[in-house]
Amino acid sequence: MGHKEAQPQPLTKYPPLAASPAAAGGHVDIGALPSPRLLATHLPMSLLRPETRSLRCRVVYLCRDPKDTLVSRLHFENKVARGGGAGLLMDDAFGMFCEGFSPYGPFWDHCLEYWEESMVRPDTVLFLKYEEIKSDPARVVRRLATFLGIPLTEEEEGSGVAEEVARMCSFEKLTGLEVNQVGGVSHGNKVHVDNSVFYRKGEVGDWANHMSREMGEKLDRMVQDKLQGSGLVF
């Protein structure tokens, strides 16, 4: 379907977290959802069900520079925790990150698992970096469409569908939507997450405004050492 005939998109009506069936807490019977299913997870590749490979499920993995990852995660966690505490300081968060303490395992291990899988199964695992999306979003839209088996038609290319999808999903567009500026989602009586928390700056290299050059260089060296020989670089 061309973008001119498309119906209003979910992104314009719902914040990201509200699109998840598990947003209200509890467990969801994924098997009961109609096919094709679109699932989102933070789990490392090694913890996904074996059927992910055997059934040749398509996996799209997204990561970003570890320094920006740390800064973004710190701001997010501190905003979520503001009702129950002051949150972490950068020095403490940096030390924990370098030691591999993260909700879903060490950053380098997480990335490496998906990277290596994408090398073995490039037709079913697409490895993307946030930086390349920011640099040329329309190109990534085309790449994603091809990966999913629905490449853009000549007519769609001519009418600028890739550019329109990129514009609609841009940081600037999403932050300007009312659904992402007001309201939030509560998880029982413990955590309330404001919709605006999911959008901060969306910039590449913002880490330099929050950590010293020495910290950045140390983290770069550590990640390079952990990824040595894999072909994956940041």
Short mmCIF file of C-alpha atoms in Angstrom, two decimals:
data_model
loop_
_atom_site.label_atom_id
_atom_site.label_comp_id
_atom_site.label_asym_id
_atom_site.label_seq_id
_atom_site.Cartn_x
_atom_site.Cartn_y
_atom_site.Cartn_z
CA MET A 1 0.00 0.00 0.00
CA GLY A 2 1.38 3.41 -0.91
CA HIS A 3 1.76 6.04 1.76
CA LYS A 4 -1.03 8.17 0.30
CA GLU A 5 -3.60 5.41 0.83
CA ALA A 6 -2.25 4.31 4.21
CA GLN A 7 -4.42 4.58 7.30
CA PRO A 8 -3.32 6.66 10.32
CA GLN A 9 -0.29 4.98 11.84
CA PRO A 10 -0.19 3.56 15.41
CA LEU A 11 2.80 5.79 16.18
CA THR A 12 0.56 8.85 15.85
CA LYS A 13 -2.01 7.50 18.32
CA TYR A 14 -0.07 5.49 20.91
CA PRO A 15 3.22 5.97 22.77
CA PRO A 16 5.77 3.13 22.32
CA LEU A 17 5.13 1.40 25.65
CA ALA A 18 1.36 1.37 25.19
CA ALA A 19 1.79 -0.66 21.99
CA SER A 20 3.07 -3.56 24.08
CA PRO A 21 0.43 -6.05 25.34
CA ALA A 22 2.55 -6.51 28.46
CA ALA A 23 2.64 -2.80 29.29
CA ALA A 24 0.13 -3.18 32.10
CA GLY A 25 2.21 -5.93 33.69
CA GLY A 26 1.70 -9.66 33.99
CA HIS A 27 2.24 -12.26 31.29
CA VAL A 28 0.98 -12.42 27.74
CA ASP A 29 0.31 -15.63 25.80
CA ILE A 30 2.32 -14.81 22.70
CA GLY A 31 1.13 -17.99 21.02
CA ALA A 32 -2.44 -16.72 21.15
CA LEU A 33 -1.59 -13.61 19.13
CA PRO A 34 -2.49 -13.74 15.42
CA SER A 35 0.26 -14.27 12.85
CA PRO A 36 2.31 -12.52 11.65
CA ARG A 37 3.42 -11.31 15.07
CA LEU A 38 5.68 -8.35 15.76
CA LEU A 39 7.54 -8.75 19.05
CA ALA A 40 10.02 -6.48 20.82
CA THR A 41 12.53 -7.63 23.40
CA HIS A 42 15.70 -6.58 25.20
CA LEU A 43 16.83 -10.18 25.70
CA PRO A 44 20.20 -11.36 24.37
CA MET A 45 20.15 -13.78 21.45
CA SER A 46 21.13 -16.69 23.68
CA LEU A 47 17.92 -16.33 25.72
CA LEU A 48 15.52 -16.32 22.79
CA ARG A 49 13.58 -19.52 22.19
CA PRO A 50 15.28 -22.09 19.91
CA GLU A 51 12.35 -21.73 17.51
CA THR A 52 13.68 -18.29 16.64
CA ARG A 53 16.34 -20.09 14.63
CA SER A 54 14.53 -23.28 13.61
CA LEU A 55 11.48 -21.42 12.29
CA ARG A 56 13.71 -18.82 10.63
CA CYS A 57 12.06 -15.90 12.38
CA ARG A 58 13.32 -12.57 11.10
CA VAL A 59 15.17 -10.61 13.76
CA VAL A 60 16.05 -6.91 13.56
CA TYR A 61 18.66 -5.87 16.12
CA LEU A 62 19.41 -2.25 16.92
CA CYS A 63 22.32 -0.93 18.97
CA ARG A 64 24.32 2.27 19.24
CA ASP A 65 27.69 3.59 20.36
CA PRO A 66 28.30 2.29 23.91
CA LYS A 67 29.04 5.76 25.27
CA ASP A 68 25.73 7.15 24.03
CA THR A 69 24.04 3.94 25.18
CA LEU A 70 25.28 4.50 28.71
CA VAL A 71 24.22 8.16 28.81
CA SER A 72 20.78 7.42 27.37
CA ARG A 73 20.20 4.54 29.75
CA LEU A 74 21.30 6.60 32.76
CA HIS A 75 18.92 9.44 31.96
CA PHE A 76 16.05 7.04 31.32
CA GLU A 77 16.57 5.06 34.53
CA ASN A 78 16.93 8.20 36.64
CA LYS A 79 13.73 9.71 35.24
CA VAL A 80 11.80 6.51 35.91
CA ALA A 81 13.24 6.27 39.43
CA ARG A 82 12.72 9.91 40.38
CA GLY A 83 9.64 9.06 42.43
CA GLY A 84 11.54 6.59 44.58
CA GLY A 85 15.07 7.90 44.76
CA ALA A 86 17.74 10.20 43.36
CA GLY A 87 19.08 7.71 40.84
CA LEU A 88 22.68 7.00 39.87
CA LEU A 89 25.50 9.47 39.35
CA MET A 90 27.53 9.26 36.13
CA ASP A 91 30.68 8.04 37.89
CA ASP A 92 28.81 5.17 39.50
CA ALA A 93 26.92 4.28 36.32
CA PHE A 94 30.15 4.36 34.31
CA GLY A 95 31.90 2.00 36.71
CA MET A 96 29.02 -0.47 36.65
CA PHE A 97 28.78 -0.35 32.86
CA CYS A 98 32.50 -1.07 32.48
CA GLU A 99 32.19 -4.02 34.85
CA GLY A 100 29.40 -5.46 32.73
CA PHE A 101 26.51 -4.69 35.06
CA SER A 102 23.46 -4.12 32.87
CA PRO A 103 19.84 -5.34 33.03
CA TYR A 104 20.42 -7.67 30.07
CA GLY A 105 24.07 -8.56 30.46
CA PRO A 106 27.29 -6.82 29.42
CA PHE A 107 26.83 -4.45 26.47
CA TRP A 108 29.58 -6.07 24.40
CA ASP A 109 28.25 -9.60 24.89
CA HIS A 110 24.74 -8.52 23.95
CA CYS A 111 25.87 -6.87 20.72
CA LEU A 112 28.31 -9.63 19.85
CA GLU A 113 25.68 -12.38 20.06
CA TYR A 114 23.44 -10.68 17.52
CA TRP A 115 26.37 -9.58 15.36
CA GLU A 116 27.73 -13.10 15.05
CA GLU A 117 24.24 -14.45 14.34
CA SER A 118 23.81 -11.85 11.59
CA MET A 119 27.06 -13.06 10.02
CA VAL A 120 25.83 -16.67 10.01
CA ARG A 121 22.18 -15.93 9.09
CA PRO A 122 22.14 -12.59 7.23
CA ASP A 123 18.83 -13.49 5.61
CA THR A 124 17.08 -13.75 8.98
CA VAL A 125 19.06 -11.44 11.29
CA LEU A 126 19.51 -7.77 10.39
CA PHE A 127 22.06 -5.89 12.50
CA LEU A 128 21.56 -2.11 12.58
CA LYS A 129 23.26 0.78 14.33
CA TYR A 130 21.46 3.92 15.46
CA GLU A 131 24.19 6.02 13.87
CA GLU A 132 23.47 4.70 10.36
CA ILE A 133 19.76 5.34 10.82
CA LYS A 134 20.46 8.95 11.79
CA SER A 135 22.88 9.35 8.89
CA ASP A 136 20.60 8.04 6.12
CA PRO A 137 17.17 6.96 7.41
CA ALA A 138 15.58 6.47 3.98
CA ARG A 139 18.35 4.05 3.00
CA VAL A 140 17.70 2.03 6.15
CA VAL A 141 13.95 2.00 5.40
CA ARG A 142 14.70 0.45 1.99
CA ARG A 143 17.10 -2.03 3.53
CA LEU A 144 14.55 -3.03 6.18
CA ALA A 145 11.77 -3.44 3.62
CA THR A 146 13.97 -5.70 1.49
CA PHE A 147 14.99 -7.73 4.53
CA LEU A 148 11.33 -8.28 5.45
CA GLY A 149 10.57 -9.52 1.95
CA ILE A 150 8.52 -6.49 0.91
CA PRO A 151 10.94 -4.33 -1.11
CA LEU A 152 9.61 -0.99 -2.31
CA THR A 153 8.09 -1.03 -5.76
CA GLU A 154 9.22 1.28 -8.52
CA GLU A 155 6.07 3.32 -7.99
CA GLU A 156 6.73 3.62 -4.25
CA GLU A 157 10.32 4.66 -4.91
CA GLY A 158 9.13 7.30 -7.34
CA SER A 159 6.57 8.71 -4.92
CA GLY A 160 9.09 8.97 -2.07
CA VAL A 161 7.66 6.33 0.27
CA ALA A 162 11.03 5.63 1.91
CA GLU A 163 11.56 9.31 2.66
CA GLU A 164 8.00 9.66 3.99
CA VAL A 165 8.37 6.66 6.31
CA ALA A 166 11.68 8.08 7.54
CA ARG A 167 10.06 11.46 8.19
CA MET A 168 7.10 9.92 10.01
CA CYS A 169 9.42 7.89 12.27
CA SER A 170 11.93 10.68 12.86
CA PHE A 171 12.84 11.84 16.35
CA GLU A 172 11.54 15.33 15.56
CA LYS A 173 8.17 14.02 14.36
CA LEU A 174 7.64 11.63 17.27
CA THR A 175 8.62 14.12 19.97
CA GLY A 176 6.12 16.59 18.54
CA LEU A 177 3.17 14.22 18.88
CA GLU A 178 0.81 14.93 21.78
CA VAL A 179 0.67 11.24 22.76
CA ASN A 180 4.40 11.38 23.52
CA GLN A 181 4.20 14.59 25.54
CA VAL A 182 1.42 13.80 28.02
CA GLY A 183 0.26 10.80 30.03
CA GLY A 184 2.10 7.63 30.88
CA VAL A 185 1.88 3.95 31.71
CA SER A 186 1.75 2.49 35.21
CA HIS A 187 3.10 -0.92 36.20
CA GLY A 188 0.96 -1.84 39.18
CA ASN A 189 1.63 0.40 42.16
CA LYS A 190 5.41 0.40 41.74
CA VAL A 191 6.43 2.33 38.61
CA HIS A 192 4.81 5.01 36.53
CA VAL A 193 6.55 5.79 33.24
CA ASP A 194 5.78 9.11 31.56
CA ASN A 195 5.46 8.85 27.79
CA SER A 196 7.92 11.73 27.38
CA VAL A 197 10.66 9.68 29.08
CA PHE A 198 11.26 7.73 25.87
CA TYR A 199 12.45 10.84 24.03
CA ARG A 200 15.36 12.96 25.20
CA LYS A 201 17.72 14.24 22.47
CA GLY A 202 18.20 11.50 19.92
CA GLU A 203 21.65 12.86 19.08
CA VAL A 204 24.79 11.01 18.08
CA GLY A 205 27.78 11.89 20.27
CA ASP A 206 25.85 13.52 23.12
CA TRP A 207 27.97 11.44 25.53
CA ALA A 208 30.64 14.15 25.31
CA ASN A 209 28.34 16.49 27.26
CA HIS A 210 28.02 14.06 30.16
CA MET A 211 31.34 12.23 30.61
CA SER A 212 34.98 13.22 30.40
CA ARG A 213 37.19 12.53 27.40
CA GLU A 214 39.21 10.14 29.56
CA MET A 215 36.09 8.16 30.41
CA GLY A 216 35.13 7.98 26.76
CA GLU A 217 38.57 6.79 25.73
CA LYS A 218 38.62 4.16 28.47
CA LEU A 219 35.25 2.79 27.40
CA ASP A 220 36.31 2.78 23.74
CA ARG A 221 39.43 0.77 24.54
CA MET A 222 37.47 -1.69 26.64
CA VAL A 223 34.81 -2.29 23.99
CA GLN A 224 37.44 -2.62 21.25
CA ASP A 225 39.20 -5.25 23.32
CA LYS A 226 35.97 -7.16 23.97
CA LEU A 227 35.01 -7.12 20.28
CA GLN A 228 38.48 -7.77 18.91
CA GLY A 229 38.52 -10.10 15.94
CA SER A 230 34.73 -10.06 15.44
CA GLY A 231 34.63 -7.39 12.76
CA LEU A 232 32.17 -5.34 14.83
CA VAL A 233 33.34 -1.80 15.55
CA PHE A 234 31.78 1.35 17.00
#
